[in-house]
């Protein structure tokens, strides 16, 4: 993207007020990221269906469109045309706001992820912290959904979601400290530039801890405690239907996009790859889909944990491992 | 030119912060009050970003919104009797309240009128993260270590309290 100095010069030359230029750039970028997200979600849902079908020896969707590729469109039309239902005792405002909050929290996390050299909406100097801090706003959204529905399953789902996300934030944040130490910066583009040698090889423990706690953070199986359908009906989103439910799903897939993209940026060398720099986004996309495939593979092959096992794993295994990783990184760096 | 934008943002954040803070105190529903507290803390984080203190702003979101508010909501949801109960907040000690309110406001006006607010002419630090890190490890090492020991003690205390409850 353009630097701010260039922007100011451009505005002065053409007589555009700087705030109008700023606002229009922000709007265009937000729309661009949003449409990229929409496209990504369509591709990922189709991929999820086909991958799960393949793993379970099924065919997956086949009827709507070529090889079932338009199935999601049909589903979206169904969800859009459904009646907007409120439970009788629901807290209407919390019930209404929760899906929007979950979606926005997932969406704004994408703003700092660089997909190519200088191809980033806002390259914050605390970009890494930003990506780690934003999901904690989504937790509030899940609790709102659980509480606002006035339903015991939704309440349990909301509580579990909050407990799980709060406890896995700790090992997740600690597992990337090794990277910040190696790269000497929390700016995501600097971290990518510093990876002549991918950090997955320099930080294997950090990578394992990060991947496992990321799965827990985005509530994917084997950590999908919050919605565990065999015990909690559908967790925090039990009472939701139609468009609001679609927003929860949308938010979930965007969280998956952002988690996979972050894994690529931190551990797999971001846009680096053979060939000219222009190919950067393509290399990024290839690595991105690789990570997404691994996450889906895990989802469809492993059974769900129990909630106490999830908590044990987070606090008694991942947290000490993350601390050990920091210690080893520090010792190796000081030698 | 940039001043106008930052003024607009400043007052928008001020309205957001003050109105959500008022709603925290006057709200009858405990859960709503906790949510408004979260909104208030987010608007304070907005001020930190406006002042180019991005690390502090991030920490505000991380610790207060992600930690404190979530724990508060947890507590509210686990105390089942309190959920969905509309609490009454009636004024019981009218005269004491009025006297202390008037004196507090008077004191604040008095202080604000006589204070000269010093504005530093230096431009803000570009890379706040490494700057804060260096300051912690050099000039402010003692307070930093004291806080670390305090937090460690709190952590151990929490574990001990949880143990005793579980053992019974």
Coordinates of C-alpha atoms in Angstrom, one line a residue:
Chain A
X1 CA 0.0 0.0 0.0
X2 CA 1.0 3.6 -0.4
X3 CA 2.9 5.3 2.4
X4 CA 1.2 8.2 4.3
X5 CA 3.7 10.7 2.9
X6 CA 2.8 9.8 -0.7
X7 CA -0.9 10.0 0.2
X8 CA -0.6 13.5 1.6
X9 CA 1.3 14.6 -1.5
X10 CA -1.4 13.1 -3.7
X11 CA -4.1 14.8 -1.8
X12 CA -2.4 18.2 -2.0
X13 CA -1.8 17.9 -5.7
X14 CA -5.4 17.0 -6.6
X15 CA -7.1 19.3 -4.1
X16 CA -8.9 16.5 -2.3
X17 CA -9.4 16.9 1.5
X18 CA -7.2 14.4 3.3
X19 CA -10.1 13.0 5.4
X20 CA -12.2 12.3 2.3
X21 CA -9.2 10.4 0.8
X22 CA -8.6 8.5 4.0
X23 CA -12.2 7.6 4.4
X24 CA -12.6 6.4 0.8
X25 CA -9.5 4.3 1.0
X26 CA -10.6 2.7 4.2
X27 CA -14.0 2.0 2.6
X28 CA -12.5 0.5 -0.5
X29 CA -10.1 -1.7 1.4
X30 CA -12.8 -2.9 3.8
X31 CA -15.0 -3.8 0.8
X32 CA -12.1 -5.6 -0.9
X33 CA -11.3 -7.6 2.2
X34 CA -15.0 -8.4 2.7
X35 CA -15.5 -9.7 -0.8
X36 CA -12.2 -11.7 -0.5
X37 CA -13.6 -13.2 2.7
X38 CA -16.9 -14.0 1.1
X39 CA -15.2 -15.7 -1.8
X40 CA -12.9 -17.5 0.7
X41 CA -15.8 -18.8 2.8
X42 CA -17.6 -20.1 -0.3
X43 CA -14.4 -22.0 -1.3
X44 CA -13.7 -23.3 2.2
X45 CA -17.3 -24.6 2.8
X46 CA -17.2 -26.5 -0.5
X47 CA -13.7 -27.8 0.4
X48 CA -14.9 -28.8 3.9
X49 CA -17.8 -30.7 2.4
X50 CA -15.7 -32.5 -0.2
X51 CA -12.8 -33.3 2.2
X52 CA -15.1 -34.6 4.9
X53 CA -16.9 -36.7 2.3
X54 CA -13.7 -38.1 1.0
X55 CA -12.5 -39.0 4.5
X56 CA -15.8 -40.7 5.3
X57 CA -16.0 -42.5 1.9
X58 CA -19.0 -40.5 0.8
X59 CA -19.4 -38.3 -2.3
X60 CA -20.6 -35.1 -0.6
X61 CA -22.8 -32.6 -2.5
X62 CA -23.4 -33.6 -6.1
X63 CA -26.8 -32.3 -7.3
X64 CA -26.7 -28.5 -7.2
X65 CA -24.4 -27.1 -9.9
X66 CA -21.4 -28.8 -11.4
X67 CA -20.1 -31.4 -8.9
X68 CA -22.3 -29.8 -6.2
X69 CA -20.3 -26.5 -6.2
X70 CA -23.5 -24.4 -5.9
X71 CA -24.7 -26.1 -2.8
X72 CA -23.7 -23.3 -0.5
X73 CA -25.6 -20.7 -2.6
X74 CA -28.7 -22.9 -2.2
X75 CA -28.1 -23.1 1.5
X76 CA -27.6 -19.3 1.8
X77 CA -30.9 -18.7 0.0
X78 CA -32.6 -21.1 2.4
X79 CA -31.1 -19.3 5.4
X80 CA -32.0 -15.9 4.1
X81 CA -35.6 -16.7 3.4
X82 CA -36.2 -18.3 6.9
X83 CA -38.4 -16.6 9.5
X84 CA -36.6 -14.5 12.1
X85 CA -37.3 -16.3 15.3
X86 CA -36.9 -14.9 18.9
X87 CA -37.2 -17.2 21.9
X88 CA -39.9 -16.1 24.2
X89 CA -37.7 -15.0 27.1
X90 CA -34.7 -14.0 25.1
X91 CA -32.9 -10.8 25.9
X92 CA -33.6 -9.2 22.6
X93 CA -30.7 -6.8 22.3
X94 CA -28.1 -9.3 23.4
X95 CA -29.6 -11.9 21.1
X96 CA -29.5 -9.5 18.1
X97 CA -26.0 -8.1 18.7
X98 CA -24.2 -11.4 19.4
X99 CA -23.9 -12.7 15.8
X100 CA -22.7 -9.3 14.6
X101 CA -20.1 -9.0 17.4
X102 CA -18.7 -12.5 16.6
X103 CA -18.6 -11.7 12.9
X104 CA -17.0 -8.3 13.3
X105 CA -14.3 -9.6 15.7
X106 CA -13.3 -12.3 13.3
X107 CA -13.4 -9.9 10.3
X108 CA -11.2 -7.0 11.8
X109 CA -8.5 -9.6 12.7
X110 CA -7.8 -9.9 9.0
X111 CA -6.8 -6.3 8.6
X112 CA -3.2 -6.7 9.6
X113 CA -2.3 -9.9 7.8
X114 CA 0.1 -9.4 4.9
X115 CA -0.6 -11.6 1.9
X116 CA 2.3 -10.2 -0.3
X117 CA 5.1 -7.7 -0.2
X118 CA 3.3 -4.4 0.9
X119 CA -0.1 -6.1 0.3
X120 CA -1.6 -5.4 3.7
X121 CA -4.5 -3.2 4.8
X122 CA -2.7 -1.7 7.9
X123 CA 0.8 -2.9 8.9
X124 CA 0.6 -2.2 12.6
X125 CA 3.9 -2.3 14.6
X126 CA 2.0 -4.4 17.1
X127 CA 0.3 -6.5 14.4
X128 CA 0.9 -9.8 16.1
X129 CA -0.5 -8.6 19.4
X130 CA -3.5 -7.2 17.6
X131 CA -4.3 -10.6 15.9
X132 CA -4.0 -12.3 19.3
X133 CA -6.1 -9.7 21.2
X134 CA -9.1 -9.4 18.8
X135 CA -10.5 -12.9 19.3
X136 CA -11.1 -12.0 23.0
X137 CA -13.9 -9.7 21.8
X138 CA -15.5 -12.6 20.0
X139 CA -15.6 -14.4 23.4
X140 CA -17.9 -11.6 24.7
X141 CA -20.1 -12.2 21.6
X142 CA -20.4 -15.9 22.4
X143 CA -21.3 -15.3 26.0
X144 CA -23.9 -12.7 24.9
X145 CA -25.4 -15.4 22.6
X146 CA -25.4 -18.0 25.3
X147 CA -26.9 -15.6 27.9
X148 CA -29.3 -13.8 25.6
X149 CA -31.0 -17.0 24.3
X150 CA -32.4 -17.9 27.8
X151 CA -31.8 -21.6 27.1
X152 CA -29.7 -23.9 29.3
X153 CA -27.9 -25.5 26.5
X154 CA -27.0 -22.2 25.0
X155 CA -25.9 -21.0 28.4
X156 CA -23.6 -24.0 28.9
X157 CA -22.2 -23.5 25.4
X158 CA -21.5 -19.9 26.1
X159 CA -19.7 -20.7 29.4
X160 CA -17.7 -23.4 27.8
X161 CA -16.7 -21.2 24.9
X162 CA -15.5 -18.5 27.2
X163 CA -13.6 -20.9 29.5
X164 CA -11.9 -22.5 26.5
X165 CA -11.0 -19.4 24.6
X166 CA -9.7 -17.6 27.7
X167 CA -7.5 -20.5 28.7
X168 CA -6.1 -21.2 25.3
X169 CA -5.3 -17.6 24.7
X170 CA -2.5 -17.9 27.2
X171 CA -0.4 -20.7 25.5
X172 CA -1.3 -19.3 22.1
X173 CA 0.2 -15.9 23.0
X174 CA 3.2 -17.5 24.7
X175 CA 4.0 -19.8 21.8
X176 CA 4.7 -16.9 19.5
X177 CA 7.0 -15.1 21.8
X178 CA 9.9 -17.2 20.5
X179 CA 9.1 -15.8 17.1
X180 CA 9.1 -12.2 18.3
X181 CA 12.5 -12.9 20.0
X182 CA 14.0 -14.3 16.8
X183 CA 12.5 -11.6 14.4
X184 CA 13.0 -8.8 16.9
X185 CA 9.6 -7.3 16.1
X186 CA 5.9 -7.8 16.5
X187 CA 5.2 -6.4 13.0
X188 CA 3.9 -9.1 10.8
X189 CA 5.7 -8.0 7.6
X190 CA 9.0 -7.8 9.4
X191 CA 8.4 -11.3 10.8
X192 CA 7.9 -12.6 7.2
X193 CA 11.0 -10.8 6.0
X194 CA 13.1 -12.3 8.8
X195 CA 12.2 -15.8 7.7
X196 CA 15.0 -16.8 5.3
X197 CA 14.6 -20.1 7.1
X198 CA 11.0 -21.0 8.0
X199 CA 10.2 -20.7 11.7
X200 CA 8.4 -24.0 11.6
X201 CA 12.0 -25.6 11.6
X202 CA 13.5 -23.1 14.1
X203 CA 10.5 -23.2 16.4
X204 CA 9.0 -26.7 16.2
X205 CA 7.7 -26.7 19.8
X206 CA 6.2 -23.3 19.3
X207 CA 4.5 -24.4 16.1
X208 CA 2.9 -27.5 17.8
X209 CA 1.6 -25.4 20.7
X210 CA 0.4 -22.7 18.4
X211 CA -1.4 -25.1 16.0
X212 CA -3.2 -27.0 18.9
X213 CA -4.2 -23.8 20.7
X214 CA -5.4 -22.2 17.4
X215 CA -7.7 -25.2 16.9
X216 CA -9.1 -24.6 20.4
X217 CA -9.3 -20.9 19.8
X218 CA -11.5 -21.2 16.7
X219 CA -13.6 -24.0 18.3
X220 CA -12.8 -26.6 15.7
X221 CA -13.1 -30.4 16.4
X222 CA -11.5 -31.9 18.5
X223 CA -12.1 -28.8 20.6
X224 CA -15.6 -27.9 19.6
X225 CA -16.8 -28.1 23.2
X226 CA -19.0 -25.0 22.8
X227 CA -21.3 -26.6 20.4
X228 CA -20.8 -30.4 21.0
X229 CA -24.0 -31.5 19.4
X230 CA -24.2 -34.8 21.2
X231 CA -24.4 -33.2 24.6
X232 CA -25.4 -29.6 24.1
X233 CA -27.8 -29.7 21.1
X234 CA -25.9 -26.9 19.4
X235 CA -24.3 -24.9 22.2
X236 CA -24.5 -21.1 22.1
X237 CA -26.2 -21.0 18.7
X238 CA -29.0 -23.5 19.7
X239 CA -31.8 -20.8 19.5
X240 CA -30.5 -19.1 16.3
X241 CA -31.9 -19.7 12.9
X242 CA -32.0 -18.0 9.5
X243 CA -29.7 -15.0 8.9
X244 CA -28.3 -14.7 12.4
X245 CA -27.2 -18.3 12.3
X246 CA -25.6 -17.7 9.0
X247 CA -23.6 -14.9 10.6
X248 CA -22.3 -17.2 13.2
X249 CA -21.2 -19.7 10.5
X250 CA -19.7 -16.9 8.5
X251 CA -17.8 -15.6 11.5
X252 CA -16.6 -19.1 12.3
X253 CA -15.2 -19.6 8.8
X254 CA -13.6 -16.2 8.8
X255 CA -11.9 -17.1 12.1
X256 CA -10.6 -20.2 10.3
X257 CA -9.3 -18.1 7.4
X258 CA -7.6 -15.7 9.8
X259 CA -6.1 -18.5 11.9
X260 CA -4.7 -20.3 8.8
X261 CA -3.3 -17.1 7.3
X262 CA -1.6 -16.3 10.6
X263 CA 0.0 -19.7 10.7
X264 CA 1.4 -19.1 7.2
X265 CA 2.7 -15.7 8.1
X266 CA 4.3 -16.8 11.4
X267 CA 5.7 -20.2 10.6
X268 CA 5.6 -21.0 6.9
X269 CA 7.5 -17.9 5.5
X270 CA 4.4 -16.0 4.4
X271 CA 4.7 -15.0 0.7
X272 CA 8.2 -16.2 0.3
X273 CA 8.8 -18.8 -2.4
X274 CA 10.8 -19.4 -5.6
X275 CA 10.2 -17.1 -8.5
X276 CA 9.7 -13.3 -8.7
X277 CA 8.1 -11.3 -5.9
X278 CA 5.0 -10.9 -7.9
X279 CA 4.2 -14.6 -7.3
X280 CA 4.0 -13.9 -3.5
X281 CA 0.2 -13.9 -3.1
X282 CA 0.1 -17.2 -5.1
X283 CA 2.6 -18.9 -2.8
X284 CA 0.7 -17.5 0.1
X285 CA -2.5 -19.0 -1.2
X286 CA -0.9 -22.4 -1.8
X287 CA 0.5 -22.5 1.8
X288 CA -2.9 -21.2 3.1
X289 CA -4.9 -24.0 1.6
X290 CA -2.3 -26.5 2.8
X291 CA -2.9 -25.3 6.4
X292 CA -6.7 -25.3 5.9
X293 CA -6.5 -28.8 4.6
X294 CA -4.5 -30.0 7.7
X295 CA -7.1 -28.3 10.0
X296 CA -10.0 -30.0 8.2
X297 CA -8.2 -33.3 8.2
X298 CA -7.8 -33.1 11.9
X299 CA -11.4 -32.2 12.3
X300 CA -12.8 -35.2 10.4
X301 CA -10.4 -37.8 11.8
X302 CA -10.3 -37.1 15.5
X303 CA -13.1 -37.6 18.0
X304 CA -14.1 -34.8 20.4
X305 CA -12.4 -34.3 23.8
X306 CA -14.2 -34.0 27.1
X307 CA -14.3 -30.5 28.6
X308 CA -12.0 -31.5 31.5
X309 CA -9.5 -33.1 29.1
X310 CA -9.5 -29.8 27.1
X311 CA -8.7 -27.8 30.2
X312 CA -6.1 -30.2 31.4
X313 CA -4.4 -30.1 28.0
X314 CA -4.4 -26.3 27.9
X315 CA -3.0 -25.6 31.3
X316 CA -0.9 -28.7 32.1
X317 CA 0.7 -29.5 28.8
X318 CA 0.6 -26.6 26.4
X319 CA 1.4 -23.8 28.8
X320 CA 4.6 -25.5 30.2
X321 CA 5.6 -26.4 26.7
X322 CA 5.2 -22.8 25.6
X323 CA 7.3 -21.6 28.5
X324 CA 9.9 -24.2 27.8
X325 CA 10.0 -23.0 24.2
X326 CA 10.7 -19.4 25.3
X327 CA 13.5 -20.7 27.7
X328 CA 15.2 -22.8 24.9
X329 CA 14.9 -19.9 22.4
X330 CA 16.5 -17.5 24.9
X331 CA 19.3 -19.9 25.7
X332 CA 20.1 -20.7 22.1
X333 CA 20.0 -17.0 21.2
X334 CA 22.4 -15.9 23.9
X335 CA 25.0 -18.6 23.0
Chain B
X1 CA -6.2 19.3 8.7
X2 CA -5.3 16.2 10.7
X3 CA -6.4 18.1 13.8
X4 CA -10.0 18.2 12.7
X5 CA -10.1 14.4 12.2
X6 CA -8.5 13.7 15.6
X7 CA -10.9 16.2 17.2
X8 CA -13.9 14.4 15.7
X9 CA -12.6 11.0 16.8
X10 CA -11.8 12.4 20.3
X11 CA -15.3 13.7 20.9
X12 CA -16.9 10.6 19.4
X13 CA -14.9 8.5 21.8
X14 CA -15.7 10.9 24.7
X15 CA -19.5 10.6 24.0
X16 CA -19.2 6.8 23.8
X17 CA -17.1 6.5 26.9
X18 CA -19.2 8.8 29.1
X19 CA -22.5 7.4 28.0
X20 CA -21.5 3.8 28.4
X21 CA -20.0 4.6 31.8
X22 CA -23.3 6.2 32.9
X23 CA -25.1 3.1 31.7
X24 CA -22.9 0.9 33.7
X25 CA -23.9 2.6 36.9
X26 CA -27.6 3.2 36.1
X27 CA -28.4 -0.1 34.4
X28 CA -30.7 -2.4 36.2
X29 CA -29.6 -5.5 34.5
X30 CA -26.2 -6.8 35.8
X31 CA -25.3 -8.5 32.5
X32 CA -26.0 -5.4 30.5
X33 CA -23.9 -3.3 32.9
X34 CA -21.0 -5.7 32.4
X35 CA -21.3 -5.4 28.6
X36 CA -21.4 -1.6 28.9
X37 CA -18.3 -1.8 31.0
X38 CA -16.6 -3.7 28.2
X39 CA -17.7 -1.0 25.7
X40 CA -16.3 1.7 28.0
X41 CA -13.0 -0.1 28.3
X42 CA -12.8 -0.4 24.5
X43 CA -13.4 3.3 24.0
X44 CA -10.5 4.0 26.4
X45 CA -8.4 1.7 24.2
X46 CA -9.5 3.9 21.3
X47 CA -7.9 6.9 23.2
X48 CA -4.6 5.1 23.5
X49 CA -4.6 4.4 19.7
X50 CA -5.4 8.1 19.1
X51 CA -2.4 9.0 21.2
X52 CA -0.2 6.6 19.2
X53 CA 0.3 4.4 22.2
X54 CA -0.5 1.2 20.3
X55 CA 1.1 -1.3 22.7
X56 CA -0.8 0.1 25.6
X57 CA -4.1 0.1 23.6
X58 CA -3.6 -3.5 22.6
X59 CA -2.9 -4.4 26.2
X60 CA -6.1 -2.6 27.2
X61 CA -8.1 -4.8 24.8
X62 CA -6.2 -8.0 25.8
X63 CA -6.3 -7.6 29.6
X64 CA -9.5 -5.7 30.3
X65 CA -11.9 -6.6 27.5
X66 CA -10.6 -10.2 27.0
X67 CA -9.8 -10.9 30.6
X68 CA -11.6 -8.8 33.2
X69 CA -14.9 -8.4 31.5
X70 CA -15.1 -12.0 30.5
X71 CA -14.4 -13.1 34.1
X72 CA -17.1 -10.7 35.3
X73 CA -19.6 -12.1 32.8
X74 CA -18.6 -15.6 34.0
X75 CA -19.3 -14.7 37.6
X76 CA -22.7 -13.3 36.7
X77 CA -23.6 -16.3 34.7
X78 CA -22.6 -18.7 37.4
X79 CA -24.6 -16.9 40.2
X80 CA -27.9 -18.2 38.9
X81 CA -30.1 -16.2 41.2
X82 CA -28.8 -13.0 39.8
X83 CA -29.3 -13.6 36.1
X84 CA -32.3 -11.8 34.6
X85 CA -33.2 -10.2 37.9
X86 CA -33.8 -6.5 37.6
X87 CA -31.9 -4.9 40.5
X88 CA -33.3 -1.8 42.0
X89 CA -31.0 1.0 42.7
X90 CA -32.8 3.5 45.0
X91 CA -31.1 6.4 46.6
X92 CA -31.1 5.8 50.3
X93 CA -28.7 8.3 51.8
X94 CA -29.9 11.4 50.0
X95 CA -28.2 14.2 51.9
X96 CA -24.8 12.5 52.3
X97 CA -24.8 11.8 48.6
X98 CA -25.6 15.3 47.6
X99 CA -23.0 16.8 49.9
X100 CA -20.2 14.5 48.7
X101 CA -21.3 14.9 45.1
X102 CA -21.2 18.7 45.2
X103 CA -17.9 18.8 47.0
X104 CA -16.3 16.4 44.6
X105 CA -17.5 18.3 41.5
X106 CA -16.4 21.6 43.1
X107 CA -13.0 20.2 43.9
X108 CA -12.6 18.8 40.3
X109 CA -13.6 22.2 38.8
X110 CA -11.3 24.0 41.1
X111 CA -8.4 21.7 40.2
X112 CA -9.1 21.8 36.5
X113 CA -9.3 25.6 36.4
X114 CA -6.0 26.2 38.2
X115 CA -3.9 23.5 36.5
X116 CA -1.6 24.3 33.6
X117 CA -1.6 21.3 31.3
X118 CA 1.9 20.8 30.0
X119 CA 2.1 19.6 26.4
X120 CA 5.3 17.9 25.3
X121 CA 6.6 19.2 22.0
X122 CA 8.3 15.9 21.2
X123 CA 6.8 13.8 18.5
X124 CA 5.5 10.4 19.7
X125 CA 7.9 7.4 19.7
X126 CA 7.6 5.4 16.5
X127 CA 8.2 1.8 17.7
X128 CA 6.6 1.9 21.2
X129 CA 7.0 -1.8 21.8
X130 CA 10.8 -1.9 21.8
X131 CA 11.0 1.4 23.5
X132 CA 8.8 0.3 26.4
X133 CA 10.8 -3.0 26.5
X134 CA 14.1 -1.2 26.8
X135 CA 12.8 1.1 29.5
X136 CA 11.5 -1.8 31.5
X137 CA 14.8 -3.5 31.4
X138 CA 16.9 -0.4 32.2
X139 CA 15.4 2.6 34.0
X140 CA 12.4 0.9 35.5
X141 CA 13.8 -2.5 36.3
X142 CA 12.9 -2.3 40.0
X143 CA 9.1 -1.5 39.6
X144 CA 9.0 -4.1 36.8
X145 CA 10.5 -6.8 39.1
X146 CA 8.3 -5.9 42.0
X147 CA 5.1 -6.2 39.8
X148 CA 6.4 -9.6 38.5
X149 CA 6.8 -10.9 42.1
X150 CA 3.4 -9.5 43.1
X151 CA 1.7 -11.2 40.1
X152 CA 3.5 -14.5 40.9
X153 CA 2.3 -14.3 44.5
X154 CA -1.3 -13.7 43.2
X155 CA -1.0 -16.7 40.8
X156 CA 0.2 -19.0 43.6
X157 CA -2.5 -17.7 45.9
X158 CA -5.1 -18.4 43.3
X159 CA -3.8 -22.0 42.9
X160 CA -3.9 -22.6 46.7
X161 CA -7.4 -21.3 47.0
X162 CA -8.6 -23.5 44.2
X163 CA -6.8 -26.5 45.7
X164 CA -8.5 -26.1 49.1
X165 CA -12.0 -25.9 47.5
X166 CA -11.3 -29.0 45.4
X167 CA -9.9 -31.1 48.3
X168 CA -13.0 -30.9 50.4

